[in-house]
Coordinates of C-alpha atoms in Angstrom, one line a residue:
Chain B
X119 CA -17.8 19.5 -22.5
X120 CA -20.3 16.8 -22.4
X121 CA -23.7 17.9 -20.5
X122 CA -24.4 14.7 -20.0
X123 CA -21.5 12.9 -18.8
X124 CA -21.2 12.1 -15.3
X125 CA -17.7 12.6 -13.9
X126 CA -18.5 10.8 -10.5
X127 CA -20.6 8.1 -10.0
X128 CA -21.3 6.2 -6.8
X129 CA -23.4 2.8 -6.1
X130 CA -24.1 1.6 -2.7
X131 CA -20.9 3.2 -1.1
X132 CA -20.6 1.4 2.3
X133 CA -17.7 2.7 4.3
X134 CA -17.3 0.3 7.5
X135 CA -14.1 1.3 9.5
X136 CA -13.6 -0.7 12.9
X137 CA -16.9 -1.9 12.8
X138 CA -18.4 1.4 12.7
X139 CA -20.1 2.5 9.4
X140 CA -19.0 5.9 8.8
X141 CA -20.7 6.0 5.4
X142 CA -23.9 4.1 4.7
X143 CA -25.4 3.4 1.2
X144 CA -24.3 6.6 -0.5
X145 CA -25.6 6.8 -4.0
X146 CA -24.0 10.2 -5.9
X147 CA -23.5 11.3 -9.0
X148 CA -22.1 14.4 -10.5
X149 CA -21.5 15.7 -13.8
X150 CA -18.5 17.5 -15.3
X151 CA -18.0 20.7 -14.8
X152 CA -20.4 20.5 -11.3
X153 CA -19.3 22.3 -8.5
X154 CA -21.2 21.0 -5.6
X155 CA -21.5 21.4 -1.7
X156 CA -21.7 19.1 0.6
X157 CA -22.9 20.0 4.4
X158 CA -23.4 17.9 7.2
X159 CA -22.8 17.6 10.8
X160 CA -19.1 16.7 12.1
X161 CA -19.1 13.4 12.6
X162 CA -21.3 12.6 9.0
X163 CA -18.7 11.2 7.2
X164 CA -18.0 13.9 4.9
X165 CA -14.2 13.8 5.1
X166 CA -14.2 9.8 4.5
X167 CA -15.6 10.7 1.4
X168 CA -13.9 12.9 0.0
X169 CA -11.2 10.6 1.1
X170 CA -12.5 7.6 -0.6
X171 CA -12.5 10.1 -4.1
X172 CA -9.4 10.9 -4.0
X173 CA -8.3 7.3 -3.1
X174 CA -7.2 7.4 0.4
X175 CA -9.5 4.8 1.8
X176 CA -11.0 1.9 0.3
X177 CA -15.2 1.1 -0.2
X178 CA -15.8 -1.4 1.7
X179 CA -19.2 -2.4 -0.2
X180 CA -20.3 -0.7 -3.4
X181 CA -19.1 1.3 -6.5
X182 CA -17.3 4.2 -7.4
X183 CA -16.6 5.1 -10.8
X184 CA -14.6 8.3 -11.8
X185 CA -14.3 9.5 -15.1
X186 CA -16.5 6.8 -16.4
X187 CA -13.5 4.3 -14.6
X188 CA -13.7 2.4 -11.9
X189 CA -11.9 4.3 -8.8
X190 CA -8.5 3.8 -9.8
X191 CA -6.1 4.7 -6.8
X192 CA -3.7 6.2 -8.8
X193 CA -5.4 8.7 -10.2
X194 CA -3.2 12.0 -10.8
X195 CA -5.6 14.1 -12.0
X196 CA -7.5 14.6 -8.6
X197 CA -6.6 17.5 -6.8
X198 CA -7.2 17.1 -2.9
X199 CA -6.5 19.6 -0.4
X200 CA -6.7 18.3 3.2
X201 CA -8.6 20.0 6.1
X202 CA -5.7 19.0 8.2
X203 CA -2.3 17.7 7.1
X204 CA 0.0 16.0 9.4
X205 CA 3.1 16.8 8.0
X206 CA 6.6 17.6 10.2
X207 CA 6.7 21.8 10.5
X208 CA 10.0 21.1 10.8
X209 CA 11.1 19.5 7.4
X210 CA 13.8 20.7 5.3
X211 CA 11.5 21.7 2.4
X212 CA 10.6 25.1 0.6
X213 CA 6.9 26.5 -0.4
X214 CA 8.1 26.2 -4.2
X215 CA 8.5 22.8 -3.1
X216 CA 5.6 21.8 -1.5
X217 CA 3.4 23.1 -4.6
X218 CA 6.1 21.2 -6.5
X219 CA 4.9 17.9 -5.3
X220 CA 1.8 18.6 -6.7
X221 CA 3.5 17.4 -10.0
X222 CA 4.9 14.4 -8.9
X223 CA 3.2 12.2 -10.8
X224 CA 3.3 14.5 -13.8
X225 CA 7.2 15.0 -14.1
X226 CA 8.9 12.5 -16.6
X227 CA 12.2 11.1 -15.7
X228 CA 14.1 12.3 -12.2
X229 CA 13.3 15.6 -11.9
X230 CA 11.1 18.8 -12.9
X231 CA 10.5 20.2 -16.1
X232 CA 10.0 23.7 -16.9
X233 CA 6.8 23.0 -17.5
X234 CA 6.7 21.5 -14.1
X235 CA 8.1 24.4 -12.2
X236 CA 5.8 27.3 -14.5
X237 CA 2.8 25.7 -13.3
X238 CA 3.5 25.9 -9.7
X239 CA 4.5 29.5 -9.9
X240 CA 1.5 30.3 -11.9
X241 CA -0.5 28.5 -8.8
X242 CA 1.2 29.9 -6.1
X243 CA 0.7 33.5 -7.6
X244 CA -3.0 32.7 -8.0
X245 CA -3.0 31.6 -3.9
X246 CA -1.0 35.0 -3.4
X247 CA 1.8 33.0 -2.1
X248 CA 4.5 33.6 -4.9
X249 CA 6.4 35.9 -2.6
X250 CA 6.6 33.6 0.0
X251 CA 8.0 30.4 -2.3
X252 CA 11.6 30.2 -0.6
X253 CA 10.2 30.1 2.7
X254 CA 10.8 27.2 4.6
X255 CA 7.5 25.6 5.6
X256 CA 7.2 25.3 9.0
X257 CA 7.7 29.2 8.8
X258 CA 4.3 30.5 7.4
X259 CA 0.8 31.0 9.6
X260 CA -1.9 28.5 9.6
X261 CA -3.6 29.9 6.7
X262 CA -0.6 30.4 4.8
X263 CA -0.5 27.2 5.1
X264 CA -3.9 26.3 3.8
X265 CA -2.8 28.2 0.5
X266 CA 0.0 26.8 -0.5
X267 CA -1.7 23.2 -0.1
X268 CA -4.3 24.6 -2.2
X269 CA -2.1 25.9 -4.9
X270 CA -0.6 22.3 -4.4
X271 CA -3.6 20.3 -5.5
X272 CA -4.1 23.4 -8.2
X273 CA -0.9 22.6 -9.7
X274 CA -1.4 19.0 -10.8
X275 CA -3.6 20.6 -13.1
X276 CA -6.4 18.4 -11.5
X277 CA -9.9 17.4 -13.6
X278 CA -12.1 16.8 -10.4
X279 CA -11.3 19.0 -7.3
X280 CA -11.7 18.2 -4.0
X281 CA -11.1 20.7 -1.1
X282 CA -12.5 19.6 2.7
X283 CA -13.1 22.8 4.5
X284 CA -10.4 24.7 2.5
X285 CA -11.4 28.4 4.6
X286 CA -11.4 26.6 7.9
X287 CA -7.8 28.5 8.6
X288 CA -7.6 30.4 6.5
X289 CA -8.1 34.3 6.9
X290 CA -11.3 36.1 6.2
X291 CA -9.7 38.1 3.5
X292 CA -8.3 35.6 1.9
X293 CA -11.3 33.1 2.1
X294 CA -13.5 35.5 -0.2
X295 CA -11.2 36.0 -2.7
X296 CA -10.6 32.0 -2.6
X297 CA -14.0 31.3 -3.4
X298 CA -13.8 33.7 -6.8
X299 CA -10.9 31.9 -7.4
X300 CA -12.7 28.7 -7.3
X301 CA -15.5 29.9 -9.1
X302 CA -13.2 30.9 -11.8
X303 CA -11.6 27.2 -11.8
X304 CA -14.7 26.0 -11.6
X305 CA -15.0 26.5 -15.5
X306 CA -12.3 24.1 -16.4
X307 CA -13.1 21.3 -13.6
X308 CA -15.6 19.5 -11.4
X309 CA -15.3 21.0 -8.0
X310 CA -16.5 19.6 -4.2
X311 CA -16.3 21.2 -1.4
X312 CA -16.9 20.6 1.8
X313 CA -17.7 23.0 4.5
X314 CA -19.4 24.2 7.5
X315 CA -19.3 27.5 5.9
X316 CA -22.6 27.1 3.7
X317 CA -23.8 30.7 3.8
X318 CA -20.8 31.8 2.3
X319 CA -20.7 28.4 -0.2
X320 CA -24.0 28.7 -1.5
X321 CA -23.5 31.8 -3.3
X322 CA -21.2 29.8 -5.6
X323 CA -21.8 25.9 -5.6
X324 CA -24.3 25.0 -8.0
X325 CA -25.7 22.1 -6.0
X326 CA -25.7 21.2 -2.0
X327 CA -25.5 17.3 -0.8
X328 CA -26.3 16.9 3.1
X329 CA -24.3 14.1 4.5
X330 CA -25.1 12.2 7.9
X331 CA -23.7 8.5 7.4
X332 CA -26.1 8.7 4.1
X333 CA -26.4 11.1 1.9
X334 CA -29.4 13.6 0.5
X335 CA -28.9 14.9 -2.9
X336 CA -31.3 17.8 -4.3
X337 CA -30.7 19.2 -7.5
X338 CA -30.0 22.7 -6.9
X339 CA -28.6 24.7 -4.4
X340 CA -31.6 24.7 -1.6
X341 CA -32.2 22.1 0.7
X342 CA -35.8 21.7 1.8
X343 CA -36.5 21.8 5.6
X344 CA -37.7 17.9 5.8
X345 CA -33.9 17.3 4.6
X346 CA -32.5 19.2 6.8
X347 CA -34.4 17.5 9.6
X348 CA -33.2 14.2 8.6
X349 CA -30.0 14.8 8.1
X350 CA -29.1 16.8 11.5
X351 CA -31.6 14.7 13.6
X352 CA -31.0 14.1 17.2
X353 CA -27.8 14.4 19.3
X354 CA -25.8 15.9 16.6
X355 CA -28.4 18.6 16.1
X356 CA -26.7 19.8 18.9
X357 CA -23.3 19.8 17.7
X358 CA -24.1 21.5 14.6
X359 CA -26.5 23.8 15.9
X360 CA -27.5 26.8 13.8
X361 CA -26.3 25.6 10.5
X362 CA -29.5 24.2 8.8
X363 CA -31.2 28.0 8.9
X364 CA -28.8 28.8 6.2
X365 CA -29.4 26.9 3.7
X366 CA -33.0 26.9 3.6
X367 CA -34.8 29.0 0.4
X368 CA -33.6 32.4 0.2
X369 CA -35.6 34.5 2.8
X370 CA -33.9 37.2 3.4
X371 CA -31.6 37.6 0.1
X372 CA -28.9 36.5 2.1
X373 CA -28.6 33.2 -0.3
X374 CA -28.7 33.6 -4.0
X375 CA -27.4 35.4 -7.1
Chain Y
X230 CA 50.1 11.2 9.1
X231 CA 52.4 8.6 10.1
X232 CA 49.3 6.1 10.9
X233 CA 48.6 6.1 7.1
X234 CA 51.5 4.0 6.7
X235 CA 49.7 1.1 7.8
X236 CA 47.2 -1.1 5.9
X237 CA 44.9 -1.4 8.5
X238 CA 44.4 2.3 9.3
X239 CA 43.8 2.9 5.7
X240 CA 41.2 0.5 5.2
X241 CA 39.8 1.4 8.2
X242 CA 39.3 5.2 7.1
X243 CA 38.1 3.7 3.8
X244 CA 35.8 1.7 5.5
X245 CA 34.9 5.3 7.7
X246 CA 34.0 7.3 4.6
X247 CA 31.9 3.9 3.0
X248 CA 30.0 4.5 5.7
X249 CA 29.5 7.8 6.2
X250 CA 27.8 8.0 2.5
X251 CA 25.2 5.4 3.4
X252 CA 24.3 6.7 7.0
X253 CA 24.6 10.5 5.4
X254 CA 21.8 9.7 2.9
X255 CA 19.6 6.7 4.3
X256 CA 19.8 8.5 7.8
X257 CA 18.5 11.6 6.3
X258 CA 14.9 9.8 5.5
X259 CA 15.4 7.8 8.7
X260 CA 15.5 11.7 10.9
X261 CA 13.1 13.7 8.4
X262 CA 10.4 10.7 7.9
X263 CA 10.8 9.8 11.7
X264 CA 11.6 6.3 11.1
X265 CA 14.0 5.9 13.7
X266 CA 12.2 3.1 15.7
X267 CA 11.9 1.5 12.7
X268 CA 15.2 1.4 11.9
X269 CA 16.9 0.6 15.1
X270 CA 14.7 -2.8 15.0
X271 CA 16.2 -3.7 11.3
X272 CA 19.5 -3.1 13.1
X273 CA 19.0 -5.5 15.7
X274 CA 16.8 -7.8 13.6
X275 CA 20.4 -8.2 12.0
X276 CA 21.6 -9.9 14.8
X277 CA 19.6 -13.0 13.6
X278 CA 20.9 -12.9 10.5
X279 CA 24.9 -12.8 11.8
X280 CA 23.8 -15.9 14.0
X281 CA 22.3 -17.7 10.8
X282 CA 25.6 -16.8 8.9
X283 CA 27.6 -18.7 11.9
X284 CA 25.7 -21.3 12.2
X285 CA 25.6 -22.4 8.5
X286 CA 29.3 -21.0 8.5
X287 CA 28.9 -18.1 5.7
X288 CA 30.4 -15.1 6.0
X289 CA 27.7 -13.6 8.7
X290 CA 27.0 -10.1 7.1
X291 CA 25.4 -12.2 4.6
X292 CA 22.9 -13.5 7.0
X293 CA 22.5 -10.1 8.1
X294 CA 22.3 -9.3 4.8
X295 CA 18.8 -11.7 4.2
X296 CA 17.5 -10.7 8.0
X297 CA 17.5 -6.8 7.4
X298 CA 15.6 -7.0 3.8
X299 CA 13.2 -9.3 4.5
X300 CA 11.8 -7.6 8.1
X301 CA 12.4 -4.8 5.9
X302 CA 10.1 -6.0 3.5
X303 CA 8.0 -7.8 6.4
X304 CA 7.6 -4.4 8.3
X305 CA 7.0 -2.2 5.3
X306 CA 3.5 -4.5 5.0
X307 CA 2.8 -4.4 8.9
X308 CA 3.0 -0.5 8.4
X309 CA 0.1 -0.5 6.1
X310 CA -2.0 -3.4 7.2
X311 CA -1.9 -2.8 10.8
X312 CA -1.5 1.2 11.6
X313 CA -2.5 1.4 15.2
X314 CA -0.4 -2.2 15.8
X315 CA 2.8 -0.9 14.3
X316 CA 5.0 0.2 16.7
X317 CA 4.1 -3.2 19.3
X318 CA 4.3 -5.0 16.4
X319 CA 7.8 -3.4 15.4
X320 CA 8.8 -4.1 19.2
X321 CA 8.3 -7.9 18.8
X322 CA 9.7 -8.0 15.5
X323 CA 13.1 -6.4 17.2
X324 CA 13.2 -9.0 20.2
X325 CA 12.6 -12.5 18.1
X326 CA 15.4 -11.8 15.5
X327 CA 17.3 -10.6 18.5
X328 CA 16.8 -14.2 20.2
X329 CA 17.0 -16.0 16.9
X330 CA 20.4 -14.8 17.4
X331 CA 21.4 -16.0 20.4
X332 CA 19.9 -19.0 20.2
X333 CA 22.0 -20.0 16.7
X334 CA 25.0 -18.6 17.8
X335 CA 25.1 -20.7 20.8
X336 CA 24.5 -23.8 18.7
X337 CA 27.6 -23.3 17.1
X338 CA 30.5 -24.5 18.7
X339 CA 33.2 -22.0 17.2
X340 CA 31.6 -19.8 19.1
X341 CA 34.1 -16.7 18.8
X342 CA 34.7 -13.0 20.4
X343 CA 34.8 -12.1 16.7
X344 CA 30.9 -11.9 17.5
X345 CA 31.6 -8.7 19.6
X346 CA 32.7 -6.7 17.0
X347 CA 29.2 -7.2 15.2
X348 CA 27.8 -5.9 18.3
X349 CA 29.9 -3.0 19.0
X350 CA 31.9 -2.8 15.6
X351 CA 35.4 -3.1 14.6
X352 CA 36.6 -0.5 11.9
X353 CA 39.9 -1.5 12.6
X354 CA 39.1 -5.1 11.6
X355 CA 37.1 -4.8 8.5
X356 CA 38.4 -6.9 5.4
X357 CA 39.0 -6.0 2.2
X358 CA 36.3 -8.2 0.9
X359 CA 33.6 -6.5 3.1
X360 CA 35.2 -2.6 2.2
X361 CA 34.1 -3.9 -1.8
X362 CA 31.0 -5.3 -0.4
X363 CA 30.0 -1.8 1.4
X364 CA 31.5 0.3 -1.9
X365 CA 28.9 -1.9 -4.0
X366 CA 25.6 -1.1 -1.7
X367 CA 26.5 2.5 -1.3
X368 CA 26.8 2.9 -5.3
X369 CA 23.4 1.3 -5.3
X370 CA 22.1 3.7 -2.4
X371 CA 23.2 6.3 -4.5
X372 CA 21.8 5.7 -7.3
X373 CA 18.3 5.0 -6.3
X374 CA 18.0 8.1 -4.4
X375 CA 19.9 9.9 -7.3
X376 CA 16.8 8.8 -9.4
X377 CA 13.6 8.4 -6.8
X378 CA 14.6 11.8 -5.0
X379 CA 11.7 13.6 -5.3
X380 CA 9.4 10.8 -5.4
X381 CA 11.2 9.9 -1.6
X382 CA 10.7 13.8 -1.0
X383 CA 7.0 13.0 -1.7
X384 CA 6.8 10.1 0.3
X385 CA 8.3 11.6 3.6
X386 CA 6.6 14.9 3.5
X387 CA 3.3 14.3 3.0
X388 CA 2.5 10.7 2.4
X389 CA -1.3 11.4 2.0
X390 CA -1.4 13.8 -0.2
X391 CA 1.6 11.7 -2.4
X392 CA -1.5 8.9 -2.6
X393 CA -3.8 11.0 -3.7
X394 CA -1.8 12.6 -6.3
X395 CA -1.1 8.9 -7.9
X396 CA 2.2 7.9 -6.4
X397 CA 2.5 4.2 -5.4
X398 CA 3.5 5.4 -1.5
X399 CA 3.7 1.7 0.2
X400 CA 6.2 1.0 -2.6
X401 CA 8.3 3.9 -1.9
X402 CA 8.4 3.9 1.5
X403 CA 9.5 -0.3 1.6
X404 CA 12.0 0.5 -1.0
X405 CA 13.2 3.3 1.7
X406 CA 13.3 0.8 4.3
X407 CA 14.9 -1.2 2.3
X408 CA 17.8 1.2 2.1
X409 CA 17.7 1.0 6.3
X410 CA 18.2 -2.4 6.0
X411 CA 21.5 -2.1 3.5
X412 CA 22.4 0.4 5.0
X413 CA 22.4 -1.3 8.4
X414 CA 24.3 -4.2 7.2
X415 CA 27.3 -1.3 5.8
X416 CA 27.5 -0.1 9.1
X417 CA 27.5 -3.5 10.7
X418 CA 31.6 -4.0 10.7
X419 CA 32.2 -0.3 11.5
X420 CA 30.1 0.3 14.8
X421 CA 28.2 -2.5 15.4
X422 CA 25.0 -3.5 15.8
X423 CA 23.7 -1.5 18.7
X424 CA 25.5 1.3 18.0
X425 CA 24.4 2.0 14.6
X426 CA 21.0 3.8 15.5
X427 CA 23.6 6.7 16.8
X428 CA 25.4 7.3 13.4
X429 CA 22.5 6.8 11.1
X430 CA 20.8 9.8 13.2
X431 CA 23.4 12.2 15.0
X432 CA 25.0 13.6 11.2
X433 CA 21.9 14.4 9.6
X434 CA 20.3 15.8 12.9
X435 CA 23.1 17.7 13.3
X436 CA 23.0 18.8 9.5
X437 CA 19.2 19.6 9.9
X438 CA 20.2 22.9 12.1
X439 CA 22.4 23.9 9.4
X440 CA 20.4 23.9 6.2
X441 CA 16.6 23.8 5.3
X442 CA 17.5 22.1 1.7
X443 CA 17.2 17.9 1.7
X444 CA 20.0 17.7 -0.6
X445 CA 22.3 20.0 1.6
X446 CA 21.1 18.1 4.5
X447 CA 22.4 14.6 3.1
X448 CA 25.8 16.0 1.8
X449 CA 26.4 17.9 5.1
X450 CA 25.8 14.4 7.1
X451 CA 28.1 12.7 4.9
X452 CA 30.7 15.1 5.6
X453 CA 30.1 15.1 9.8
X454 CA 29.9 11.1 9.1
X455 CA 33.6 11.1 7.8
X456 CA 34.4 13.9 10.0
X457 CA 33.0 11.7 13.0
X458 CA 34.0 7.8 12.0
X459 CA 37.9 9.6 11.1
X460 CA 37.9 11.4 14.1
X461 CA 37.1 8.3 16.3
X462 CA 39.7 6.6 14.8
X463 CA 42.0 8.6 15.7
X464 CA 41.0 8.6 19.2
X465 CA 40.4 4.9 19.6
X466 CA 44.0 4.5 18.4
X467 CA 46.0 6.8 20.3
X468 CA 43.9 6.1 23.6
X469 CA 43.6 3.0 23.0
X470 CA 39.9 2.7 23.1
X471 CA 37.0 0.6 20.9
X472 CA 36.2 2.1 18.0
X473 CA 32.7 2.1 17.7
X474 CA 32.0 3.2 21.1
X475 CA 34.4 6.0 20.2
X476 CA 33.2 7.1 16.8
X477 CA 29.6 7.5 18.7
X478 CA 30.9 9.2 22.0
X479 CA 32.2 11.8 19.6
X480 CA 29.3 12.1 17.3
X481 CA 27.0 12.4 20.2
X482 CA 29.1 15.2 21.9
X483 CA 29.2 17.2 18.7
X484 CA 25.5 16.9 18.9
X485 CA 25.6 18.7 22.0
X486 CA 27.8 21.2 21.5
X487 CA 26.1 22.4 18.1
X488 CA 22.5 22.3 20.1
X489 CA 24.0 24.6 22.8
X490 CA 25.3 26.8 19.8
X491 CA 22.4 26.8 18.3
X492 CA 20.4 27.8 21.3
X493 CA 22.9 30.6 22.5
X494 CA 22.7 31.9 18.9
X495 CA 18.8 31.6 18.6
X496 CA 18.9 33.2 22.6
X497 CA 21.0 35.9 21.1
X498 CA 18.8 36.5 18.1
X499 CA 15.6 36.8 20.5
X500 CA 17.7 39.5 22.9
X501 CA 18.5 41.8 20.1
X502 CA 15.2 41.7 18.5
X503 CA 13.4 41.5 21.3
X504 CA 15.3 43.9 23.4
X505 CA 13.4 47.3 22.4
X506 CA 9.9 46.0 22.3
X507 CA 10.1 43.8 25.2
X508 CA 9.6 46.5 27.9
X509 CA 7.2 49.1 25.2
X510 CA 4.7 45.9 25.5
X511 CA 4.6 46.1 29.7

């Protein structure tokens, strides 16, 4: 694996939606193998773009290359777990399914290979979900849920992950496992995540982005205080309240190998 | 079994089963990818299309035909350039082929009541020449679900995540509403126009409380589809009634009467399970 190579790169990233800029010269780049964090306050923009990585919505000014490429939509080696999907409870479809899908774009010919159908066993053991693969979707809890979208994006055997809020409902048992599991995976891809959880984050992402319309890249995984100001200024400070004290230096050993 | 002594009856169950295969598997998307609006405006838009076909004096489901793929097309596009718009957009879309209609067939001056049996179907009346017509589209239903069936799974469950994964989701989904829009113009001679909503949703809604496996779901509509369109056949003939209108009646009240079962059953379910810890809770 290249040091050097930069698996995401992003020029000038304007995002205007409805006349609103949601996302406002966002410069970014990350190497292989990176497994970065990226904070901000609801509202910042950092769902639109993770959205815009995985090819959901389109820059409206500015570049973004992926895997040296220019963004190609098509891309099936990005892995993108939604924080919420809007998908019908109610349709006729199984949890072996669902992770199935994750293949789509993988499978040659009609249908499913072998190949196809070990790989999403193998991720919905790793999500502890293999016992509940017949289950009809609309059956499992919230964070059941979460899982087996996880395991979904997992299973397309992804290069760059993306996860927004992945532990938002989830359990609390679950969500610490889930980030060893990530930092395991982290060794064979480039990992963002996005979360409001950044005490938890921190202890595994090797580098923090704060977003708030623009973005503020340090290297490393501490964010100094002037950021921090910056980036949660004014109304939304109070929206977001009590969130920049935790990702300031380690004080208190609470952040930190 | 005497009726199956006549030509007519025969091709009219022919024309029953046709039709049950199409709005079986197309109305299976239509209910699970909650296109239903959608597709009720393709099935009107049709009504444009039958008025073109009189006026230039072609065989009308022709024009319905060219009418139902191209708003297909038309509103496949709208979906994706104009999100919040859609569904006025959709609404318009449904009136102006509905008056493109009107106005063309009054134009004409063979101006027949053959035109009420687009509108509320004939199954008794169907030629031979539109039973091969419908065989032909429902062979090529088949076959492009047969093939694209998990990539339409795909589509319909999760459209987003489909997108990200690398599937070209505005091509699927107008290639699904371009099945609607065949399988609009199959249903066409059988229950007409503003009936045809009913059939392409009642089996596979029906099916959908039966089974949680797509597949299942689609053969099990097919089956209520023949079950339904013979059915009403039967009862339009010996009562004397019109056969779309019929066909429907029945469909709906078998929609009914499996809802109530499933709700006594699921009421039943809840009392036995619920029966012992209901009062330990108070």
């Amino acid at each position: 694996m290249a040091d050097e190579f930069n698996v995401i790169e992003i020029r000038n990233l304007w995002v205007i939606i409805n006349g609103r800029s949601i996302l406002r010269d966002v410069n970014l780049e990350v190497e292989e193998g990176d497994f970065l964090g990226i904070i901000g306050p609801n509202g910042g923009g950092k769902t639109t773009l993770l959205k815009v990585l995985a090819g959901l919505i389109k820059p409206t000014y500015g570049e973004v290359k992926i895997g040296g490429k220019k963004l190609n939509y098509n891309s099936k080696y990005i892995g993108y777990v939604p924080q919420y999907s809007f998908f019908d409870y109610d349709f006729p479809i199984t949890v072996e399914e669902v992770v199935l899908l994750g293949r789509i774009a993988h499978k040659k010919g009609r249908s499913f290979s072998v190949y196809d159908r070990e790989k999403a066993y193998e991720m919905l053991q790793k999500v502890e979900m293999y016992d509940y693969r017949h289950r009809q979707i609309g059956e499992l809890s919230g964070g059941e849920r979460q899982r087996v979208l996880v395991a979904r994006a997992l299973a397309l055997e992804p290069h760059i992950l993306l996860l927004d809020e992945p532990t938002a409902s989830a359990d609390q048992r679950f969500a610490a496992g889930f980030y060893e599991i990530l930092r395991d995976l982290n060794k064979e891809m480039t990992i963002i995540l996005v979360s409001h959880d950044i005490s938890a984050v921190s202890k595994y992402v090797n580098n923090i982005a704060c977003l708030n319309q623009t973005l503020y890249f340090n290297e490393g995984k501490t964010i100094s205080p002037e950021v921090i100001e910056k980036v949660y200024h004014c109304p939304v400070e109070l929206i977001a309240h009590g969130v920049p004290h935790r990702v300031l230096p380690p004080h208190d050993g609470v952040v930190g190998d | 079994m005497y009726l199956l002594q006549y030509d007519f009856i025969r091709h009219a169950l022919l024309a029953g089963i046709l039709v049950s295969i199409a709005c079986g598997i197309v109305g299976t998307y239509v209910v699970i990818k909650r296109i239903v609006f959608i597709s009720g405006s393709i099935a009107h838009i049709a009504y444009g299309g039958i008025g073109l076909g009189y006026f230039l004096g072609i065989n009308p489901l022709w024009g319905a035909f060219a009418f139902t793929t191209v708003s297909a097309l038309g509103m496949g596009m709208i979906s994706y350039k104009a999100k919040q718009k859609e569904d006025t957009i959709i609404g318009i879309m449904w009136a102006v082929g509905m008056a493109i209609g009107i106005i063309l067939v009054q134009q004409c001056d063979s101006y027949t009541a053959d035109l009420m049996s687009y509108l509320f179907g004939n199954i008794l009346m169907v030629p031979v020449n539109d039973l091969i017509f419908t065989g032909i589209l429902d062979i090529i239903i088949i076959a492009i679900v047969y093939y694209y069936f998990e990539e339409f799974k795909a589509v319909s469950f999760d459209e987003e995540f489909a997108r990200s994964a690398g599937i070209k989701t505005e091509r699927f989904y107008i290639l699904l509403l371009l099945l609607v829009a065949l399988t609009v113009v199959v249903m066409i001679r059988a229950v007409g126009i503003i009936l045809v909503i009913a059939l392409l949703t009642i089996p596979p809604t029906i099916a959908r409380q039966y089974t949680q496996r797509l597949g299942h779901m689609m053969f099990l509509a097919v089956i209520l589809g023949i079950i339904f369109t013979t059915g009403g056949l039967y009862f339009s003939f010996c009562f004397n009634l019109p056969s779309g209108a019929t066909i429907i009646l029945l469909s709906a009240a078998s929609f009914f009467i499996s809802l109530s079962l499933q709700k006594l059953k699921n009421h039943m379910l809840n009392l036995m399970s619920g029966k012992n810890s209901f009062y330990e809770k108070g």
